[in-house]
Amino acid sequence: MEQTIKYIREKIQDFQPEIGIILGSGLGDFADAFDSIKISYNDIPGFEKSAVQGHKGQLVFAEVNGKKVVMMQGRYHFYEGYSMQTVTYPVKVMKKLGVKTLIVTNAAGAVNENFTPGDLMFITDHINLMGTNPLIGKNDDTLGTRFPDMSEVYSKELIAKAEKIAADLKISYQKGVYIATTGPSYETPAEIKMFRMFGGSAVGMSTAPEAIIANYCGLKVLGISCLTNYAAGVSETPLNHQEVIETADKVKESFKTLLAEFIKEI
Ligand code: HPA
């Protein structure tokens, strides 16, 4: 970690990010609109080498609406075979760099039958069904406690702010519980039915590990899902990644507007 921070600090000098953003599938180009310092994950000591298709795999440091932010353009997914440590390491790095607030975004399938592809959903809570936990292993007491509370992973205060901003911008939104699975296969209709009975609103293959670590180390978290498709069994059509990317692409503009405004307000 010391080497990671030293390397990044040499690149960013006295730039002091206060907000971290993880840009999910199809949402990465938010980071392209700003003057920035970019550092490839492949160059950062302590970051796993990445070769993710369609993801750039870089940290982007920029000033957005007067706030200093660090963005992850591309994330490590558990389904790619990375360990939970690798998946969540960037969040620990953000904390060490002085970040106070994390905005975590993703593409997700709509489990709630009243939700529609193209909707944005503020995550109120998650159910971690990945079968593991990023905190397994020796605890780093400098970051957080052994048995951290998870009763408010997603800040109610930040959700309220995001709701107000969305309303002001006339961007419609949903709120709900994100179910995290490992993927990479999409779910079966029976699984989706079970998730609905569990109280799940959306399903995806990321976010819970990063949010657990963020909450553990004292970051305030806002989670936004871009609902890209009906989850399995909700509609007749089979799921495919192309649809996920296409829907994310359509929602991108309102997503970017909302994100930029939220950054300004916090
Ligand atoms: N399931 C899991 N992950 C996803 C989905 C889905 O339907 N859509 C986008 N990411």
PDB file of C-alpha atoms and ligand atoms in Angstrom:
ATOM      1  CA  MET A   1       0.000   0.000   0.000  1.00  0.00           C
ATOM      2  CA  GLU A   2       2.825   2.405   0.828  1.00  0.00           C
ATOM      3  CA  GLN A   3       4.304   1.840  -2.633  1.00  0.00           C
ATOM      4  CA  THR A   4       0.897   2.246  -4.271  1.00  0.00           C
ATOM      5  CA  ILE A   5       0.295   5.587  -2.570  1.00  0.00           C
ATOM      6  CA  LYS A   6       3.835   6.793  -3.233  1.00  0.00           C
ATOM      7  CA  TYR A   7       3.514   5.997  -6.954  1.00  0.00           C
ATOM      8  CA  ILE A   8       0.123   7.705  -7.271  1.00  0.00           C
ATOM      9  CA  ARG A   9       1.220  10.768  -5.290  1.00  0.00           C
ATOM     10  CA  GLU A  10       4.216  11.223  -7.587  1.00  0.00           C
ATOM     11  CA  LYS A  11       1.809  11.358 -10.515  1.00  0.00           C
ATOM     12  CA  ILE A  12      -0.882  13.565  -8.996  1.00  0.00           C
ATOM     13  CA  GLN A  13       1.377  15.799  -6.866  1.00  0.00           C
ATOM     14  CA  ASP A  14      -0.738  17.852  -4.477  1.00  0.00           C
ATOM     15  CA  PHE A  15      -4.082  16.892  -6.068  1.00  0.00           C
ATOM     16  CA  GLN A  16      -6.223  15.784  -3.147  1.00  0.00           C
ATOM     17  CA  PRO A  17      -9.330  13.798  -4.180  1.00  0.00           C
ATOM     18  CA  GLU A  18     -12.305  13.966  -1.823  1.00  0.00           C
ATOM     19  CA  ILE A  19     -14.765  11.937  -3.901  1.00  0.00           C
ATOM     20  CA  GLY A  20     -14.209   8.511  -5.434  1.00  0.00           C
ATOM     21  CA  ILE A  21     -16.338   7.186  -8.283  1.00  0.00           C
ATOM     22  CA  ILE A  22     -16.479   3.664  -9.669  1.00  0.00           C
ATOM     23  CA  LEU A  23     -17.865   3.811 -13.192  1.00  0.00           C
ATOM     24  CA  GLY A  24     -19.785   0.692 -14.158  1.00  0.00           C
ATOM     25  CA  SER A  25     -20.328  -1.091 -17.474  1.00  0.00           C
ATOM     26  CA  GLY A  26     -21.165   1.328 -20.266  1.00  0.00           C
ATOM     27  CA  LEU A  27     -20.840   4.360 -17.965  1.00  0.00           C
ATOM     28  CA  GLY A  28     -17.073   4.784 -18.115  1.00  0.00           C
ATOM     29  CA  ASP A  29     -16.959   7.674 -20.532  1.00  0.00           C
ATOM     30  CA  PHE A  30     -18.194  10.089 -17.843  1.00  0.00           C
ATOM     31  CA  ALA A  31     -14.505  10.453 -17.032  1.00  0.00           C
ATOM     32  CA  ASP A  32     -13.569  11.499 -20.578  1.00  0.00           C
ATOM     33  CA  ALA A  33     -15.163  14.943 -20.332  1.00  0.00           C
ATOM     34  CA  PHE A  34     -12.619  16.446 -17.967  1.00  0.00           C
ATOM     35  CA  ASP A  35      -9.017  17.557 -17.952  1.00  0.00           C
ATOM     36  CA  SER A  36      -7.371  14.812 -16.014  1.00  0.00           C
ATOM     37  CA  ILE A  37      -4.387  12.821 -14.911  1.00  0.00           C
ATOM     38  CA  LYS A  38      -4.822   9.206 -15.939  1.00  0.00           C
ATOM     39  CA  ILE A  39      -2.939   6.270 -14.483  1.00  0.00           C
ATOM     40  CA  SER A  40      -3.333   2.785 -15.970  1.00  0.00           C
ATOM     41  CA  TYR A  41      -3.983   0.037 -13.408  1.00  0.00           C
ATOM     42  CA  ASN A  42      -1.185  -1.873 -15.107  1.00  0.00           C
ATOM     43  CA  ASP A  43       1.330   0.755 -13.997  1.00  0.00           C
ATOM     44  CA  ILE A  44       0.293   1.015 -10.349  1.00  0.00           C
ATOM     45  CA  PRO A  45       2.253  -1.103  -7.876  1.00  0.00           C
ATOM     46  CA  GLY A  46      -0.181  -3.265  -5.932  1.00  0.00           C
ATOM     47  CA  PHE A  47      -2.867  -3.203  -8.648  1.00  0.00           C
ATOM     48  CA  GLU A  48      -3.409  -6.471 -10.488  1.00  0.00           C
ATOM     49  CA  LYS A  49      -2.586  -6.428 -14.184  1.00  0.00           C
ATOM     50  CA  SER A  50      -5.877  -6.088 -16.040  1.00  0.00           C
ATOM     51  CA  ALA A  51      -6.903  -6.998 -19.543  1.00  0.00           C
ATOM     52  CA  VAL A  52     -10.608  -6.330 -19.395  1.00  0.00           C
ATOM     53  CA  GLN A  53     -12.486  -6.063 -22.670  1.00  0.00           C
ATOM     54  CA  GLY A  54     -14.400  -2.836 -23.084  1.00  0.00           C
ATOM     55  CA  HIS A  55     -13.016  -1.374 -19.892  1.00  0.00           C
ATOM     56  CA  LYS A  56     -10.151   1.015 -19.900  1.00  0.00           C
ATOM     57  CA  GLY A  57      -8.691   0.042 -16.563  1.00  0.00           C
ATOM     58  CA  GLN A  58      -7.389   3.326 -15.303  1.00  0.00           C
ATOM     59  CA  LEU A  59      -7.651   5.798 -12.453  1.00  0.00           C
ATOM     60  CA  VAL A  60      -8.710   9.229 -13.656  1.00  0.00           C
ATOM     61  CA  PHE A  61      -8.025  12.231 -11.407  1.00  0.00           C
ATOM     62  CA  ALA A  62     -10.001  15.327 -12.346  1.00  0.00           C
ATOM     63  CA  GLU A  63     -11.775  18.364 -11.056  1.00  0.00           C
ATOM     64  CA  VAL A  64     -15.502  17.986 -11.663  1.00  0.00           C
ATOM     65  CA  ASN A  65     -17.763  20.952 -10.912  1.00  0.00           C
ATOM     66  CA  GLY A  66     -15.263  22.327  -8.452  1.00  0.00           C
ATOM     67  CA  LYS A  67     -14.669  19.023  -6.633  1.00  0.00           C
ATOM     68  CA  LYS A  68     -11.553  16.913  -6.805  1.00  0.00           C
ATOM     69  CA  VAL A  69     -12.451  13.374  -7.747  1.00  0.00           C
ATOM     70  CA  VAL A  70     -10.755  10.091  -8.514  1.00  0.00           C
ATOM     71  CA  MET A  71     -12.625   7.858 -10.927  1.00  0.00           C
ATOM     72  CA  MET A  72     -12.164   4.203 -11.710  1.00  0.00           C
ATOM     73  CA  GLN A  73     -12.704   3.780 -15.426  1.00  0.00           C
ATOM     74  CA  GLY A  74     -13.261   0.045 -15.351  1.00  0.00           C
ATOM     75  CA  ARG A  75     -13.296  -2.149 -12.275  1.00  0.00           C
ATOM     76  CA  TYR A  76     -12.023  -5.593 -11.344  1.00  0.00           C
ATOM     77  CA  HIS A  77     -14.830  -8.163 -11.353  1.00  0.00           C
ATOM     78  CA  PHE A  78     -14.825 -11.284  -9.189  1.00  0.00           C
ATOM     79  CA  TYR A  79     -16.094 -13.296 -12.192  1.00  0.00           C
ATOM     80  CA  GLU A  80     -12.894 -12.520 -14.074  1.00  0.00           C
ATOM     81  CA  GLY A  81     -11.060 -14.615 -11.535  1.00  0.00           C
ATOM     82  CA  TYR A  82      -9.650 -11.775  -9.457  1.00  0.00           C
ATOM     83  CA  SER A  83      -9.600 -12.260  -5.706  1.00  0.00           C
ATOM     84  CA  MET A  84     -11.869 -10.201  -3.459  1.00  0.00           C
ATOM     85  CA  GLN A  85      -8.668  -8.451  -2.301  1.00  0.00           C
ATOM     86  CA  THR A  86      -7.886  -7.370  -5.847  1.00  0.00           C
ATOM     87  CA  VAL A  87     -11.490  -6.324  -6.512  1.00  0.00           C
ATOM     88  CA  THR A  88     -11.603  -4.050  -3.464  1.00  0.00           C
ATOM     89  CA  TYR A  89      -7.999  -2.825  -3.275  1.00  0.00           C
ATOM     90  CA  PRO A  90      -8.730   0.405  -5.209  1.00  0.00           C
ATOM     91  CA  VAL A  91     -11.321   1.410  -2.593  1.00  0.00           C
ATOM     92  CA  LYS A  92      -8.707   1.054   0.167  1.00  0.00           C
ATOM     93  CA  VAL A  93      -6.356   3.139  -1.956  1.00  0.00           C
ATOM     94  CA  MET A  94      -9.025   5.846  -2.331  1.00  0.00           C
ATOM     95  CA  LYS A  95      -9.430   5.903   1.447  1.00  0.00           C
ATOM     96  CA  LYS A  96      -5.666   6.287   1.914  1.00  0.00           C
ATOM     97  CA  LEU A  97      -5.664   9.126  -0.636  1.00  0.00           C
ATOM     98  CA  GLY A  98      -8.152  11.029   1.529  1.00  0.00           C
ATOM     99  CA  VAL A  99     -11.430  10.242  -0.225  1.00  0.00           C
ATOM    100  CA  LYS A 100     -14.489  10.708   2.031  1.00  0.00           C
ATOM    101  CA  THR A 101     -17.358   9.767  -0.282  1.00  0.00           C
ATOM    102  CA  LEU A 102     -17.637   6.905  -2.763  1.00  0.00           C
ATOM    103  CA  ILE A 103     -20.131   6.849  -5.612  1.00  0.00           C
ATOM    104  CA  VAL A 104     -20.400   3.324  -6.934  1.00  0.00           C
ATOM    105  CA  THR A 105     -22.259   2.627 -10.153  1.00  0.00           C
ATOM    106  CA  ASN A 106     -23.169  -0.474 -12.108  1.00  0.00           C
ATOM    107  CA  ALA A 107     -25.361  -1.997 -14.770  1.00  0.00           C
ATOM    108  CA  ALA A 108     -27.993  -4.313 -13.324  1.00  0.00           C
ATOM    109  CA  GLY A 109     -30.995  -6.393 -14.284  1.00  0.00           C
ATOM    110  CA  ALA A 110     -34.444  -5.321 -13.082  1.00  0.00           C
ATOM    111  CA  VAL A 111     -35.850  -7.885 -10.633  1.00  0.00           C
ATOM    112  CA  ASN A 112     -38.753  -5.728  -9.474  1.00  0.00           C
ATOM    113  CA  GLU A 113     -41.438  -6.165 -12.122  1.00  0.00           C
ATOM    114  CA  ASN A 114     -42.456  -2.511 -11.870  1.00  0.00           C
ATOM    115  CA  PHE A 115     -38.989  -1.371 -12.938  1.00  0.00           C
ATOM    116  CA  THR A 116     -38.072  -0.858 -16.581  1.00  0.00           C
ATOM    117  CA  PRO A 117     -34.804  -1.059 -18.513  1.00  0.00           C
ATOM    118  CA  GLY A 118     -33.429   2.454 -18.724  1.00  0.00           C
ATOM    119  CA  ASP A 119     -34.405   3.312 -15.130  1.00  0.00           C
ATOM    120  CA  LEU A 120     -31.772   4.558 -12.718  1.00  0.00           C
ATOM    121  CA  MET A 121     -31.999   3.053  -9.241  1.00  0.00           C
ATOM    122  CA  PHE A 122     -30.510   4.428  -6.048  1.00  0.00           C
ATOM    123  CA  ILE A 123     -29.319   1.474  -4.010  1.00  0.00           C
ATOM    124  CA  THR A 124     -30.838   1.494  -0.521  1.00  0.00           C
ATOM    125  CA  ASP A 125     -29.171  -1.733   0.590  1.00  0.00           C
ATOM    126  CA  HIS A 126     -27.636  -4.891  -0.820  1.00  0.00           C
ATOM    127  CA  ILE A 127     -27.780  -8.631  -0.363  1.00  0.00           C
ATOM    128  CA  ASN A 128     -24.385 -10.182  -0.867  1.00  0.00           C
ATOM    129  CA  LEU A 129     -24.930 -13.555  -2.524  1.00  0.00           C
ATOM    130  CA  MET A 130     -21.373 -13.871  -3.774  1.00  0.00           C
ATOM    131  CA  GLY A 131     -20.708 -16.570  -1.216  1.00  0.00           C
ATOM    132  CA  THR A 132     -17.678 -14.804   0.157  1.00  0.00           C
ATOM    133  CA  ASN A 133     -16.711 -11.524   1.807  1.00  0.00           C
ATOM    134  CA  PRO A 134     -13.877  -9.147   0.936  1.00  0.00           C
ATOM    135  CA  LEU A 135     -12.960  -8.818   4.642  1.00  0.00           C
ATOM    136  CA  ILE A 136     -12.090 -12.488   5.051  1.00  0.00           C
ATOM    137  CA  GLY A 137      -8.471 -12.749   6.193  1.00  0.00           C
ATOM    138  CA  LYS A 138      -6.317 -10.811   8.610  1.00  0.00           C
ATOM    139  CA  ASN A 139      -7.880  -7.488   9.545  1.00  0.00           C
ATOM    140  CA  ASP A 140      -6.027  -4.244   8.829  1.00  0.00           C
ATOM    141  CA  ASP A 141      -6.822  -2.258  11.974  1.00  0.00           C
ATOM    142  CA  THR A 142      -5.628   0.966  10.328  1.00  0.00           C
ATOM    143  CA  LEU A 143      -8.613   0.754   7.966  1.00  0.00           C
ATOM    144  CA  GLY A 144     -11.433  -0.583  10.104  1.00  0.00           C
ATOM    145  CA  THR A 145     -12.662  -2.941  12.754  1.00  0.00           C
ATOM    146  CA  ARG A 146     -12.813  -6.773  12.589  1.00  0.00           C
ATOM    147  CA  PHE A 147     -16.619  -7.003  12.721  1.00  0.00           C
ATOM    148  CA  PRO A 148     -17.887  -3.859  11.033  1.00  0.00           C
ATOM    149  CA  ASP A 149     -21.521  -2.804  11.247  1.00  0.00           C
ATOM    150  CA  MET A 150     -23.358  -2.882   7.900  1.00  0.00           C
ATOM    151  CA  SER A 151     -26.688  -1.396   8.927  1.00  0.00           C
ATOM    152  CA  GLU A 152     -26.312   1.647   6.669  1.00  0.00           C
ATOM    153  CA  VAL A 153     -23.871   0.793   3.896  1.00  0.00           C
ATOM    154  CA  TYR A 154     -25.601   3.232   1.537  1.00  0.00           C
ATOM    155  CA  SER A 155     -25.901   6.640   3.185  1.00  0.00           C
ATOM    156  CA  LYS A 156     -29.508   7.714   3.715  1.00  0.00           C
ATOM    157  CA  GLU A 157     -28.335  11.307   3.628  1.00  0.00           C
ATOM    158  CA  LEU A 158     -26.682  10.873   0.218  1.00  0.00           C
ATOM    159  CA  ILE A 159     -29.741   9.051  -1.147  1.00  0.00           C
ATOM    160  CA  ALA A 160     -31.939  11.947  -0.028  1.00  0.00           C
ATOM    161  CA  LYS A 161     -29.583  14.405  -1.765  1.00  0.00           C
ATOM    162  CA  ALA A 162     -29.533  12.333  -4.933  1.00  0.00           C
ATOM    163  CA  GLU A 163     -33.332  12.103  -4.917  1.00  0.00           C
ATOM    164  CA  LYS A 164     -33.669  15.854  -4.621  1.00  0.00           C
ATOM    165  CA  ILE A 165     -31.209  16.454  -7.444  1.00  0.00           C
ATOM    166  CA  ALA A 166     -32.913  13.890  -9.689  1.00  0.00           C
ATOM    167  CA  ALA A 167     -36.296  15.518  -9.008  1.00  0.00           C
ATOM    168  CA  ASP A 168     -34.903  18.999  -9.763  1.00  0.00           C
ATOM    169  CA  LEU A 169     -33.430  17.708 -13.021  1.00  0.00           C
ATOM    170  CA  LYS A 170     -36.682  15.871 -13.828  1.00  0.00           C
ATOM    171  CA  ILE A 171     -34.792  12.596 -14.080  1.00  0.00           C
ATOM    172  CA  SER A 172     -37.013   9.755 -12.912  1.00  0.00           C
ATOM    173  CA  TYR A 173     -35.484   7.171 -10.621  1.00  0.00           C
ATOM    174  CA  GLN A 174     -36.219   4.094  -8.554  1.00  0.00           C
ATOM    175  CA  LYS A 175     -34.910   2.981  -5.189  1.00  0.00           C
ATOM    176  CA  GLY A 176     -34.204  -0.565  -4.149  1.00  0.00           C
ATOM    177  CA  VAL A 177     -32.107  -3.451  -2.930  1.00  0.00           C
ATOM    178  CA  TYR A 178     -29.221  -4.672  -5.070  1.00  0.00           C
ATOM    179  CA  ILE A 179     -28.531  -8.386  -5.132  1.00  0.00           C
ATOM    180  CA  ALA A 180     -24.905  -9.228  -5.836  1.00  0.00           C
ATOM    181  CA  THR A 181     -24.106 -12.517  -7.547  1.00  0.00           C
ATOM    182  CA  THR A 182     -20.755 -13.739  -8.801  1.00  0.00           C
ATOM    183  CA  GLY A 183     -21.826 -14.187 -12.427  1.00  0.00           C
ATOM    184  CA  PRO A 184     -20.634 -14.546 -15.107  1.00  0.00           C
ATOM    185  CA  SER A 185     -23.694 -16.557 -16.110  1.00  0.00           C
ATOM    186  CA  TYR A 186     -26.900 -14.598 -15.880  1.00  0.00           C
ATOM    187  CA  GLU A 187     -29.477 -15.904 -13.446  1.00  0.00           C
ATOM    188  CA  THR A 188     -32.170 -18.490 -14.034  1.00  0.00           C
ATOM    189  CA  PRO A 189     -35.837 -17.445 -13.826  1.00  0.00           C
ATOM    190  CA  ALA A 190     -36.141 -19.505 -10.609  1.00  0.00           C
ATOM    191  CA  GLU A 191     -33.240 -17.593  -9.056  1.00  0.00           C
ATOM    192  CA  ILE A 192     -34.813 -14.278 -10.001  1.00  0.00           C
ATOM    193  CA  LYS A 193     -38.110 -15.379  -8.461  1.00  0.00           C
ATOM    194  CA  MET A 194     -36.228 -16.213  -5.267  1.00  0.00           C
ATOM    195  CA  PHE A 195     -34.432 -12.835  -5.308  1.00  0.00           C
ATOM    196  CA  ARG A 196     -37.808 -11.122  -5.583  1.00  0.00           C
ATOM    197  CA  MET A 197     -39.068 -13.025  -2.550  1.00  0.00           C
ATOM    198  CA  PHE A 198     -35.891 -11.977  -0.735  1.00  0.00           C
ATOM    199  CA  GLY A 199     -36.791  -8.340  -1.341  1.00  0.00           C
ATOM    200  CA  GLY A 200     -34.342  -7.747  -4.171  1.00  0.00           C
ATOM    201  CA  SER A 201     -35.052  -5.050  -6.751  1.00  0.00           C
ATOM    202  CA  ALA A 202     -32.073  -5.421  -9.060  1.00  0.00           C
ATOM    203  CA  VAL A 203     -29.310  -7.942  -9.698  1.00  0.00           C
ATOM    204  CA  GLY A 204     -25.721  -7.516 -10.773  1.00  0.00           C
ATOM    205  CA  MET A 205     -22.226  -8.913 -10.583  1.00  0.00           C
ATOM    206  CA  SER A 206     -20.341  -6.209  -8.695  1.00  0.00           C
ATOM    207  CA  THR A 207     -20.677  -3.366  -6.189  1.00  0.00           C
ATOM    208  CA  ALA A 208     -21.329  -5.263  -2.933  1.00  0.00           C
ATOM    209  CA  PRO A 209     -17.619  -6.026  -2.315  1.00  0.00           C
ATOM    210  CA  GLU A 210     -16.542  -2.434  -2.942  1.00  0.00           C
ATOM    211  CA  ALA A 211     -19.427  -1.064  -0.858  1.00  0.00           C
ATOM    212  CA  ILE A 212     -18.615  -3.395   2.050  1.00  0.00           C
ATOM    213  CA  ILE A 213     -15.002  -2.225   2.059  1.00  0.00           C
ATOM    214  CA  ALA A 214     -15.982   1.424   1.693  1.00  0.00           C
ATOM    215  CA  ASN A 215     -18.359   1.228   4.636  1.00  0.00           C
ATOM    216  CA  TYR A 216     -15.804  -0.709   6.651  1.00  0.00           C
ATOM    217  CA  CYS A 217     -13.219   2.017   6.219  1.00  0.00           C
ATOM    218  CA  GLY A 218     -15.611   4.842   6.952  1.00  0.00           C
ATOM    219  CA  LEU A 219     -16.501   6.156   3.500  1.00  0.00           C
ATOM    220  CA  LYS A 220     -20.001   7.422   2.811  1.00  0.00           C
ATOM    221  CA  VAL A 221     -21.451   5.502  -0.117  1.00  0.00           C
ATOM    222  CA  LEU A 222     -23.969   6.368  -2.808  1.00  0.00           C
ATOM    223  CA  GLY A 223     -24.848   3.453  -5.102  1.00  0.00           C
ATOM    224  CA  ILE A 224     -26.513   3.917  -8.476  1.00  0.00           C
ATOM    225  CA  SER A 225     -27.656   1.058 -10.691  1.00  0.00           C
ATOM    226  CA  CYS A 226     -28.471   1.581 -14.305  1.00  0.00           C
ATOM    227  CA  LEU A 227     -31.168  -0.999 -15.006  1.00  0.00           C
ATOM    228  CA  THR A 228     -30.206  -2.298 -18.409  1.00  0.00           C
ATOM    229  CA  ASN A 229     -32.567  -5.239 -18.893  1.00  0.00           C
ATOM    230  CA  TYR A 230     -35.399  -7.219 -17.362  1.00  0.00           C
ATOM    231  CA  ALA A 231     -33.888  -9.943 -15.190  1.00  0.00           C
ATOM    232  CA  ALA A 232     -34.306 -13.528 -16.374  1.00  0.00           C
ATOM    233  CA  GLY A 233     -37.900 -14.713 -16.604  1.00  0.00           C
ATOM    234  CA  VAL A 234     -39.393 -11.212 -16.361  1.00  0.00           C
ATOM    235  CA  SER A 235     -39.686 -10.990 -20.123  1.00  0.00           C
ATOM    236  CA  GLU A 236     -39.572 -13.756 -22.719  1.00  0.00           C
ATOM    237  CA  THR A 237     -36.370 -12.642 -24.372  1.00  0.00           C
ATOM    238  CA  PRO A 238     -33.004 -14.209 -23.517  1.00  0.00           C
ATOM    239  CA  LEU A 239     -30.423 -11.957 -21.864  1.00  0.00           C
ATOM    240  CA  ASN A 240     -27.284 -10.789 -23.561  1.00  0.00           C
ATOM    241  CA  HIS A 241     -24.415  -8.459 -22.815  1.00  0.00           C
ATOM    242  CA  GLN A 242     -25.060  -6.438 -25.965  1.00  0.00           C
ATOM    243  CA  GLU A 243     -28.452  -5.356 -24.614  1.00  0.00           C
ATOM    244  CA  VAL A 244     -26.814  -4.338 -21.329  1.00  0.00           C
ATOM    245  CA  ILE A 245     -24.309  -2.124 -23.130  1.00  0.00           C
ATOM    246  CA  GLU A 246     -26.918  -0.647 -25.480  1.00  0.00           C
ATOM    247  CA  THR A 247     -29.303   0.326 -22.681  1.00  0.00           C
ATOM    248  CA  ALA A 248     -26.475   1.763 -20.574  1.00  0.00           C
ATOM    249  CA  ASP A 249     -25.530   3.796 -23.617  1.00  0.00           C
ATOM    250  CA  LYS A 250     -29.055   5.222 -23.912  1.00  0.00           C
ATOM    251  CA  VAL A 251     -29.238   6.207 -20.247  1.00  0.00           C
ATOM    252  CA  LYS A 252     -25.724   7.592 -20.199  1.00  0.00           C
ATOM    253  CA  GLU A 253     -26.624  11.229 -20.755  1.00  0.00           C
ATOM    254  CA  SER A 254     -29.090  11.550 -17.892  1.00  0.00           C
ATOM    255  CA  PHE A 255     -26.769   9.464 -15.736  1.00  0.00           C
ATOM    256  CA  LYS A 256     -23.871  11.829 -16.461  1.00  0.00           C
ATOM    257  CA  THR A 257     -25.986  14.920 -15.795  1.00  0.00           C
ATOM    258  CA  LEU A 258     -27.167  13.515 -12.481  1.00  0.00           C
ATOM    259  CA  LEU A 259     -23.682  12.477 -11.442  1.00  0.00           C
ATOM    260  CA  ALA A 260     -22.145  15.849 -12.291  1.00  0.00           C
ATOM    261  CA  GLU A 261     -24.851  17.707 -10.378  1.00  0.00           C
ATOM    262  CA  PHE A 262     -24.548  15.392  -7.387  1.00  0.00           C
ATOM    263  CA  ILE A 263     -20.796  15.982  -7.265  1.00  0.00           C
ATOM    264  CA  LYS A 264     -21.412  19.721  -7.286  1.00  0.00           C
ATOM    265  CA  GLU A 265     -23.869  19.517  -4.400  1.00  0.00           C
ATOM    266  CA  ILE A 266     -22.008  17.302  -1.933  1.00  0.00           C
TER     267      ILE A 266
HETATM  268  N1  HPA B   1     -27.979 -10.032 -14.120  1.00  0.00           N
HETATM  269  C1  HPA B   1     -26.759  -9.891 -13.568  1.00  0.00           C
HETATM  270  N2  HPA B   1     -25.949  -8.886 -13.859  1.00  0.00           N
HETATM  271  C2  HPA B   1     -26.379  -7.973 -14.740  1.00  0.00           C
HETATM  272  C3  HPA B   1     -27.637  -8.054 -15.355  1.00  0.00           C
HETATM  273  C4  HPA B   1     -28.497  -9.148 -15.016  1.00  0.00           C
HETATM  274  O1  HPA B   1     -29.625  -9.290 -15.510  1.00  0.00           O
HETATM  275  N3  HPA B   1     -27.755  -6.980 -16.177  1.00  0.00           N
HETATM  276  C5  HPA B   1     -26.605  -6.272 -16.060  1.00  0.00           C
HETATM  277  N4  HPA B   1     -25.763  -6.861 -15.196  1.00  0.00           N
END
